[in-house]
Short mmCIF file of C-alpha atoms in Angstrom, two decimals:
data_model
loop_
_atom_site.label_atom_id
_atom_site.label_comp_id
_atom_site.label_asym_id
_atom_site.label_seq_id
_atom_site.Cartn_x
_atom_site.Cartn_y
_atom_site.Cartn_z
CA MET P 1 52.38 -133.52 -49.51
CA THR P 2 49.55 -131.43 -47.58
CA ALA P 3 47.16 -130.17 -50.37
CA ARG P 4 47.13 -126.20 -50.01
CA LEU P 5 43.71 -125.22 -49.11
CA PRO P 6 41.82 -122.88 -51.74
CA GLU P 7 42.03 -119.08 -51.27
CA PHE P 8 38.78 -116.47 -51.12
CA CYS P 9 39.61 -112.71 -51.14
CA GLY P 10 37.26 -110.09 -52.21
CA LEU P 11 36.21 -106.29 -51.50
CA VAL P 12 33.52 -105.49 -48.68
CA ALA P 13 31.68 -102.11 -48.90
CA LEU P 14 30.62 -101.32 -45.53
CA VAL P 15 28.04 -98.70 -46.02
CA GLY P 16 24.89 -96.17 -44.47
CA ARG P 17 24.04 -93.16 -43.14
CA PRO P 18 26.28 -91.06 -40.84
CA ASN P 19 26.76 -92.23 -37.42
CA VAL P 20 25.38 -95.93 -37.49
CA GLY P 21 28.65 -97.26 -36.45
CA LYS P 22 30.64 -98.34 -39.77
CA SER P 23 34.44 -97.09 -38.32
CA THR P 24 33.46 -98.78 -35.26
CA LEU P 25 32.29 -102.29 -36.66
CA LEU P 26 35.47 -102.40 -38.60
CA ASN P 27 38.15 -101.70 -36.39
CA ILE P 28 36.32 -104.65 -34.11
CA LEU P 29 36.56 -106.74 -37.30
CA LEU P 30 40.09 -106.12 -37.40
CA GLY P 31 41.22 -106.17 -33.96
CA GLN P 32 42.75 -102.64 -34.89
CA LYS P 33 41.94 -99.09 -35.00
CA ILE P 34 42.38 -98.18 -38.44
CA SER P 35 39.09 -95.74 -38.96
CA ILE P 36 38.70 -92.87 -36.46
CA THR P 37 35.81 -92.85 -34.37
CA SER P 38 33.89 -89.84 -32.49
CA ARG P 39 30.61 -88.95 -31.24
CA LYS P 40 29.65 -86.65 -34.26
CA PRO P 41 28.15 -87.87 -37.68
CA GLN P 42 30.34 -87.91 -40.44
CA THR P 43 33.78 -88.68 -39.16
CA THR P 44 34.79 -90.77 -41.99
CA ARG P 45 35.40 -88.46 -44.51
CA HIS P 46 37.71 -91.08 -47.04
CA ARG P 47 37.32 -94.37 -48.05
CA ILE P 48 39.58 -96.56 -45.52
CA THR P 49 40.70 -99.98 -46.48
CA GLY P 50 41.41 -102.55 -43.74
CA ILE P 51 42.22 -105.97 -44.31
CA ASP P 52 41.24 -109.50 -42.54
CA THR P 53 42.96 -111.97 -43.07
CA ARG P 54 42.08 -115.64 -41.47
CA ASP P 55 43.41 -118.92 -42.73
CA GLN P 56 42.42 -118.87 -46.43
CA TYR P 57 40.05 -115.96 -46.21
CA GLN P 58 40.89 -112.50 -46.88
CA ALA P 59 38.40 -109.69 -46.67
CA ILE P 60 39.27 -106.07 -47.70
CA PHE P 61 37.07 -103.46 -46.28
CA VAL P 62 35.88 -100.53 -47.60
CA ASP P 63 35.01 -97.85 -44.92
CA THR P 64 32.87 -95.27 -46.41
CA PRO P 65 31.80 -91.57 -45.80
CA GLY P 66 28.01 -91.88 -44.20
CA ILE P 67 25.55 -91.20 -47.13
CA HIS P 68 23.37 -87.91 -46.35
CA GLN P 69 21.54 -85.31 -48.28
CA THR P 70 21.74 -82.54 -45.39
CA GLN P 71 24.89 -80.81 -46.75
CA THR P 72 25.92 -79.72 -50.20
CA ASN P 73 29.24 -77.83 -50.45
CA ALA P 74 32.01 -79.43 -52.38
CA MET P 75 33.62 -81.69 -49.38
CA ASN P 76 30.06 -83.53 -49.02
CA ARG P 77 29.63 -84.25 -52.81
CA TYR P 78 33.10 -85.81 -52.66
CA MET P 79 32.31 -87.91 -49.67
CA ASN P 80 28.73 -89.09 -51.18
CA ARG P 81 30.49 -89.54 -54.52
CA ALA P 82 33.33 -91.73 -52.26
CA ALA P 83 30.62 -93.87 -50.75
CA THR P 84 28.20 -94.58 -53.66
CA SER P 85 31.22 -95.06 -56.15
CA THR P 86 32.11 -97.71 -53.99
CA ILE P 87 28.89 -99.75 -54.02
CA ALA P 88 29.34 -100.98 -57.77
CA ASP P 89 32.77 -102.38 -57.34
CA VAL P 90 32.68 -104.69 -54.49
CA ASP P 91 31.95 -108.38 -53.99
CA VAL P 92 30.03 -107.85 -50.95
CA THR P 93 27.99 -105.01 -49.51
CA VAL P 94 27.45 -104.53 -45.88
CA PHE P 95 24.57 -101.68 -45.28
CA VAL P 96 24.94 -100.89 -41.70
CA VAL P 97 21.81 -99.27 -39.84
CA ASP P 98 21.26 -98.02 -36.08
CA ARG P 99 18.70 -100.94 -34.51
CA LEU P 100 15.33 -99.97 -35.40
CA SER P 101 15.91 -96.38 -36.73
CA TRP P 102 14.90 -96.05 -40.11
CA ASN P 103 14.86 -92.79 -41.88
CA GLU P 104 14.98 -91.05 -45.50
CA GLU P 105 19.00 -91.30 -45.12
CA ASP P 106 18.71 -95.00 -45.19
CA GLU P 107 16.05 -94.67 -48.00
CA LEU P 108 19.23 -93.00 -49.93
CA VAL P 109 21.52 -95.66 -49.17
CA VAL P 110 19.03 -98.20 -50.68
CA GLN P 111 19.06 -95.78 -53.71
CA GLY P 112 22.54 -96.43 -53.79
CA LEU P 113 22.46 -100.15 -53.53
CA MET P 114 20.46 -100.62 -56.40
CA VAL P 115 23.82 -100.78 -58.88
CA ALA P 116 25.06 -103.16 -56.35
CA LYS P 117 25.65 -106.09 -58.29
CA SER P 118 26.90 -108.01 -55.20
CA PRO P 119 25.08 -109.60 -52.18
CA VAL P 120 24.42 -106.94 -49.88
CA ILE P 121 24.37 -107.98 -46.05
CA LEU P 122 21.81 -105.86 -43.65
CA VAL P 123 23.39 -105.35 -40.04
CA LEU P 124 20.98 -104.11 -37.49
CA ASN P 125 24.10 -102.74 -35.15
CA LYS P 126 24.22 -101.47 -31.69
CA ILE P 127 21.57 -104.12 -30.69
CA ASP P 128 23.17 -103.99 -27.08
CA ARG P 129 21.00 -100.79 -26.58
CA LEU P 130 17.50 -102.02 -27.55
CA THR P 131 15.65 -102.13 -24.34
CA ASP P 132 12.63 -103.91 -25.92
CA LYS P 133 13.55 -107.23 -28.06
CA SER P 134 10.47 -108.19 -29.04
CA ARG P 135 10.11 -105.25 -31.68
CA LEU P 136 13.31 -106.49 -33.41
CA LEU P 137 11.28 -109.27 -35.39
CA PRO P 138 8.63 -107.06 -36.67
CA HIS P 139 11.16 -104.66 -37.74
CA ILE P 140 13.23 -107.25 -39.42
CA GLN P 141 10.24 -108.14 -40.98
CA SER P 142 9.16 -104.79 -42.54
CA LEU P 143 12.48 -104.16 -44.10
CA ALA P 144 12.29 -107.75 -46.10
CA SER P 145 10.42 -105.77 -48.54
CA VAL P 146 12.68 -102.85 -48.77
CA PHE P 147 15.70 -104.67 -51.08
CA ASP P 148 16.51 -108.38 -51.60
CA TRP P 149 19.23 -109.05 -48.72
CA ALA P 150 21.17 -111.93 -48.91
CA GLU P 151 21.25 -111.79 -45.22
CA VAL P 152 19.73 -109.93 -42.11
CA LEU P 153 21.57 -109.59 -39.00
CA PRO P 154 21.37 -107.88 -35.66
CA LEU P 155 24.41 -107.56 -33.87
CA SER P 156 26.51 -105.12 -31.45
CA ALA P 157 29.96 -103.45 -32.63
CA LYS P 158 30.66 -102.72 -28.94
CA THR P 159 29.90 -106.14 -27.32
CA GLY P 160 30.63 -108.73 -29.92
CA TYR P 161 27.29 -109.98 -30.29
CA GLN P 162 26.59 -111.86 -33.86
CA LEU P 163 30.24 -110.39 -34.75
CA ASP P 164 31.71 -114.12 -35.86
CA GLN P 165 28.20 -114.30 -37.78
CA LEU P 166 28.97 -111.83 -39.66
CA ARG P 167 32.13 -112.70 -40.70
CA GLU P 168 31.02 -115.89 -41.71
CA ALA P 169 28.30 -114.52 -43.88
CA ILE P 170 31.24 -112.44 -45.81
CA TYR P 171 33.45 -115.52 -45.87
CA GLN P 172 30.81 -117.46 -47.84
CA ARG P 173 30.26 -115.16 -50.05
CA LEU P 174 34.01 -114.20 -50.86
CA PRO P 175 35.03 -114.98 -54.84
CA LYS P 176 37.63 -118.10 -54.96
CA GLN P 177 41.04 -116.22 -55.84
CA SER P 178 44.68 -115.75 -54.62
CA HIS P 179 44.97 -112.92 -51.80
CA LEU P 180 45.93 -109.69 -52.89
CA TYR P 181 47.74 -108.65 -49.52
CA ASP P 182 50.02 -109.84 -47.12
CA ALA P 183 48.36 -111.78 -44.34
CA ASP P 184 50.01 -109.62 -41.65
CA GLN P 185 49.16 -106.26 -43.50
CA ILE P 186 46.01 -104.30 -42.46
CA THR P 187 45.24 -101.43 -44.23
CA ASP P 188 46.90 -99.71 -47.44
CA ARG P 189 46.69 -96.33 -46.24
CA SER P 190 50.00 -94.76 -45.17
CA GLU P 191 51.09 -93.84 -41.91
CA ARG P 192 51.06 -89.97 -42.94
CA PHE P 193 47.50 -90.56 -44.03
CA MET P 194 46.38 -92.17 -40.29
CA ALA P 195 48.49 -89.54 -38.37
CA ALA P 196 46.36 -86.84 -40.19
CA GLU P 197 43.16 -88.95 -38.98
CA LEU P 198 44.55 -89.50 -35.67
CA ILE P 199 44.65 -86.01 -34.95
CA ARG P 200 41.11 -85.19 -36.58
CA GLU P 201 39.75 -87.36 -34.07
CA LYS P 202 41.34 -86.07 -31.21
CA MET P 203 39.38 -82.55 -32.57
CA MET P 204 36.48 -83.61 -33.06
CA ARG P 205 36.56 -85.53 -29.52
CA GLN P 206 37.92 -82.53 -27.48
CA CYS P 207 35.99 -80.06 -29.38
CA GLY P 208 32.45 -82.10 -29.30
CA ASP P 209 29.75 -79.84 -30.91
CA GLU P 210 31.92 -76.58 -30.52
CA LEU P 211 33.59 -77.39 -33.55
CA PRO P 212 31.93 -77.32 -36.98
CA TYR P 213 32.45 -79.96 -39.71
CA GLN P 214 35.02 -77.80 -41.71
CA VAL P 215 38.33 -78.52 -40.36
CA ALA P 216 41.11 -80.34 -41.81
CA VAL P 217 44.36 -81.74 -41.16
CA GLU P 218 47.62 -81.55 -43.45
CA ILE P 219 50.69 -83.46 -42.55
CA GLU P 220 53.31 -80.65 -43.78
CA SER P 221 56.20 -83.15 -43.05
CA PHE P 222 56.56 -86.71 -41.76
CA ASN P 223 60.10 -87.44 -41.44
CA HIS P 224 61.77 -90.31 -39.86
CA GLN P 225 65.34 -90.02 -37.98
CA GLY P 226 66.47 -92.65 -36.37
CA HIS P 227 63.74 -94.33 -33.58
CA VAL P 228 61.90 -90.75 -33.66
CA ILE P 229 59.43 -89.50 -36.41
CA HIS P 230 59.05 -85.94 -36.57
CA ILE P 231 55.69 -84.51 -37.66
CA SER P 232 54.81 -81.17 -38.40
CA ALA P 233 50.69 -80.76 -39.18
CA LEU P 234 48.36 -77.98 -40.13
CA ILE P 235 44.95 -77.85 -38.96
CA TRP P 236 42.79 -76.03 -41.47
CA VAL P 237 39.71 -73.80 -40.61
CA GLU P 238 37.25 -71.39 -42.33
CA ARG P 239 36.63 -68.98 -39.02
CA GLU P 240 38.91 -67.15 -36.85
CA GLY P 241 36.23 -68.33 -34.03
CA GLN P 242 36.82 -71.69 -34.80
CA LYS P 243 40.72 -71.21 -34.46
CA LYS P 244 40.35 -69.91 -30.95
CA ILE P 245 38.37 -73.14 -30.15
CA ILE P 246 41.00 -75.37 -31.26
CA ILE P 247 43.93 -73.63 -29.39
CA GLY P 248 41.70 -73.04 -26.16
CA ARG P 249 42.17 -71.05 -23.01
CA ALA P 250 46.29 -70.20 -23.07
CA GLY P 251 46.80 -73.14 -25.84
CA GLU P 252 45.26 -75.79 -23.68
CA GLN P 253 42.98 -77.35 -25.94
CA ILE P 254 45.89 -77.55 -28.78
CA LYS P 255 47.81 -78.95 -26.45
CA LYS P 256 45.71 -81.81 -25.25
CA ILE P 257 45.01 -82.60 -28.73
CA GLY P 258 48.40 -82.84 -29.84
CA THR P 259 49.13 -85.32 -26.57
CA ASP P 260 46.46 -87.22 -27.17
CA ALA P 261 47.13 -87.70 -31.06
CA ARG P 262 50.95 -87.94 -30.21
CA LYS P 263 50.26 -91.37 -28.14
CA ASP P 264 48.02 -92.61 -30.65
CA ILE P 265 50.65 -92.42 -33.22
CA GLU P 266 53.19 -93.80 -31.05
CA THR P 267 51.33 -96.68 -30.65
CA MET P 268 50.74 -97.26 -34.25
CA THR P 269 54.08 -96.68 -35.65
CA GLU P 270 55.84 -98.42 -32.47
CA LYS P 271 58.33 -95.14 -32.40
CA LYS P 272 58.81 -91.89 -30.56
CA VAL P 273 56.94 -88.86 -32.27
CA MET P 274 57.70 -85.38 -32.13
CA LEU P 275 54.50 -83.58 -33.07
CA LYS P 276 53.97 -80.09 -33.81
CA LEU P 277 50.71 -78.78 -34.71
CA TRP P 278 49.80 -75.20 -36.30
CA VAL P 279 46.11 -73.80 -36.62
CA LYS P 280 45.23 -71.53 -40.21
CA VAL P 281 42.39 -70.15 -41.07
CA LYS P 282 40.92 -70.10 -44.65
CA SER P 283 37.56 -69.02 -45.85
CA SER P 284 35.42 -71.63 -47.62
CA TRP P 285 37.72 -74.18 -47.89
CA SER P 286 35.28 -77.05 -47.85
CA ASP P 287 33.92 -75.75 -50.84
CA ASP P 288 36.99 -75.19 -52.65
CA GLU P 289 37.74 -78.21 -54.91
CA ARG P 290 41.19 -77.44 -55.71
CA MET P 291 42.21 -77.55 -52.36
CA LEU P 292 39.53 -80.72 -51.48
CA LYS P 293 42.39 -82.37 -53.92
CA SER P 294 45.26 -81.23 -52.23
CA LEU P 295 43.96 -82.46 -48.45
CA GLY P 296 43.66 -86.31 -50.44
CA PHE P 297 39.39 -86.09 -51.13
CA ASP P 298 38.84 -88.98 -53.80
CA GLU P 299 37.20 -87.50 -56.77
#
């Protein structure tokens, strides 16, 4: 009889300031998109859980919103709280920074890391964009005094450079315990939640800098009818001008948002999707605590 190998399982936080590639890194590690991405900072608003199971190892990744200090409304307070509270509860923390860039928001993350009881791996992402590699080692040496890093890894989520080394560094630090999820499960988020996120991603990609952060998606209905899923979604904005941007001339913009989102939702669910979108205006919703809770923002 073959002896069963011991299992290792733990929570892994992905933290960092906005737009350093945390969500892209998570999607690449999992081999499937569960966290939306765009060029716009602060794309991630909620803690997204991704589950990576390989042989006896199970890493439960938590992709947190980017920690920042430039916005002070209720939505951003929720997002900062979600990110910093995660750090205290995990087995491994992966702090992602952008190549040789280091600023006040990175320092803010380091302050949050002071509560971490777990090892912290520093990842210098987007290394494929670094033209002068001779600057890398001095930068790593300068960061050695900032925090007691368990490991420092330059990598590229885009090209996969050093990705296996990161995975191994995480696996080595997972506690010995039984897996918490089935081997084929890659997220604990519902299809309903993921549908809202995919719609929001398409808006951010289509509208670009024209669209501010005060945009949210609420799924009004998500019904399975045979092999078809019928979804009705509300897009919340704060001003009439934002509504016009999303709808576009003769409704072309919202039509494209809906088409692109529907295709991704069909890929995710492996079913045909009928998607209906509406845009509504509610002034200052991003500073309304009651509405934020109704939209699923964590306390």
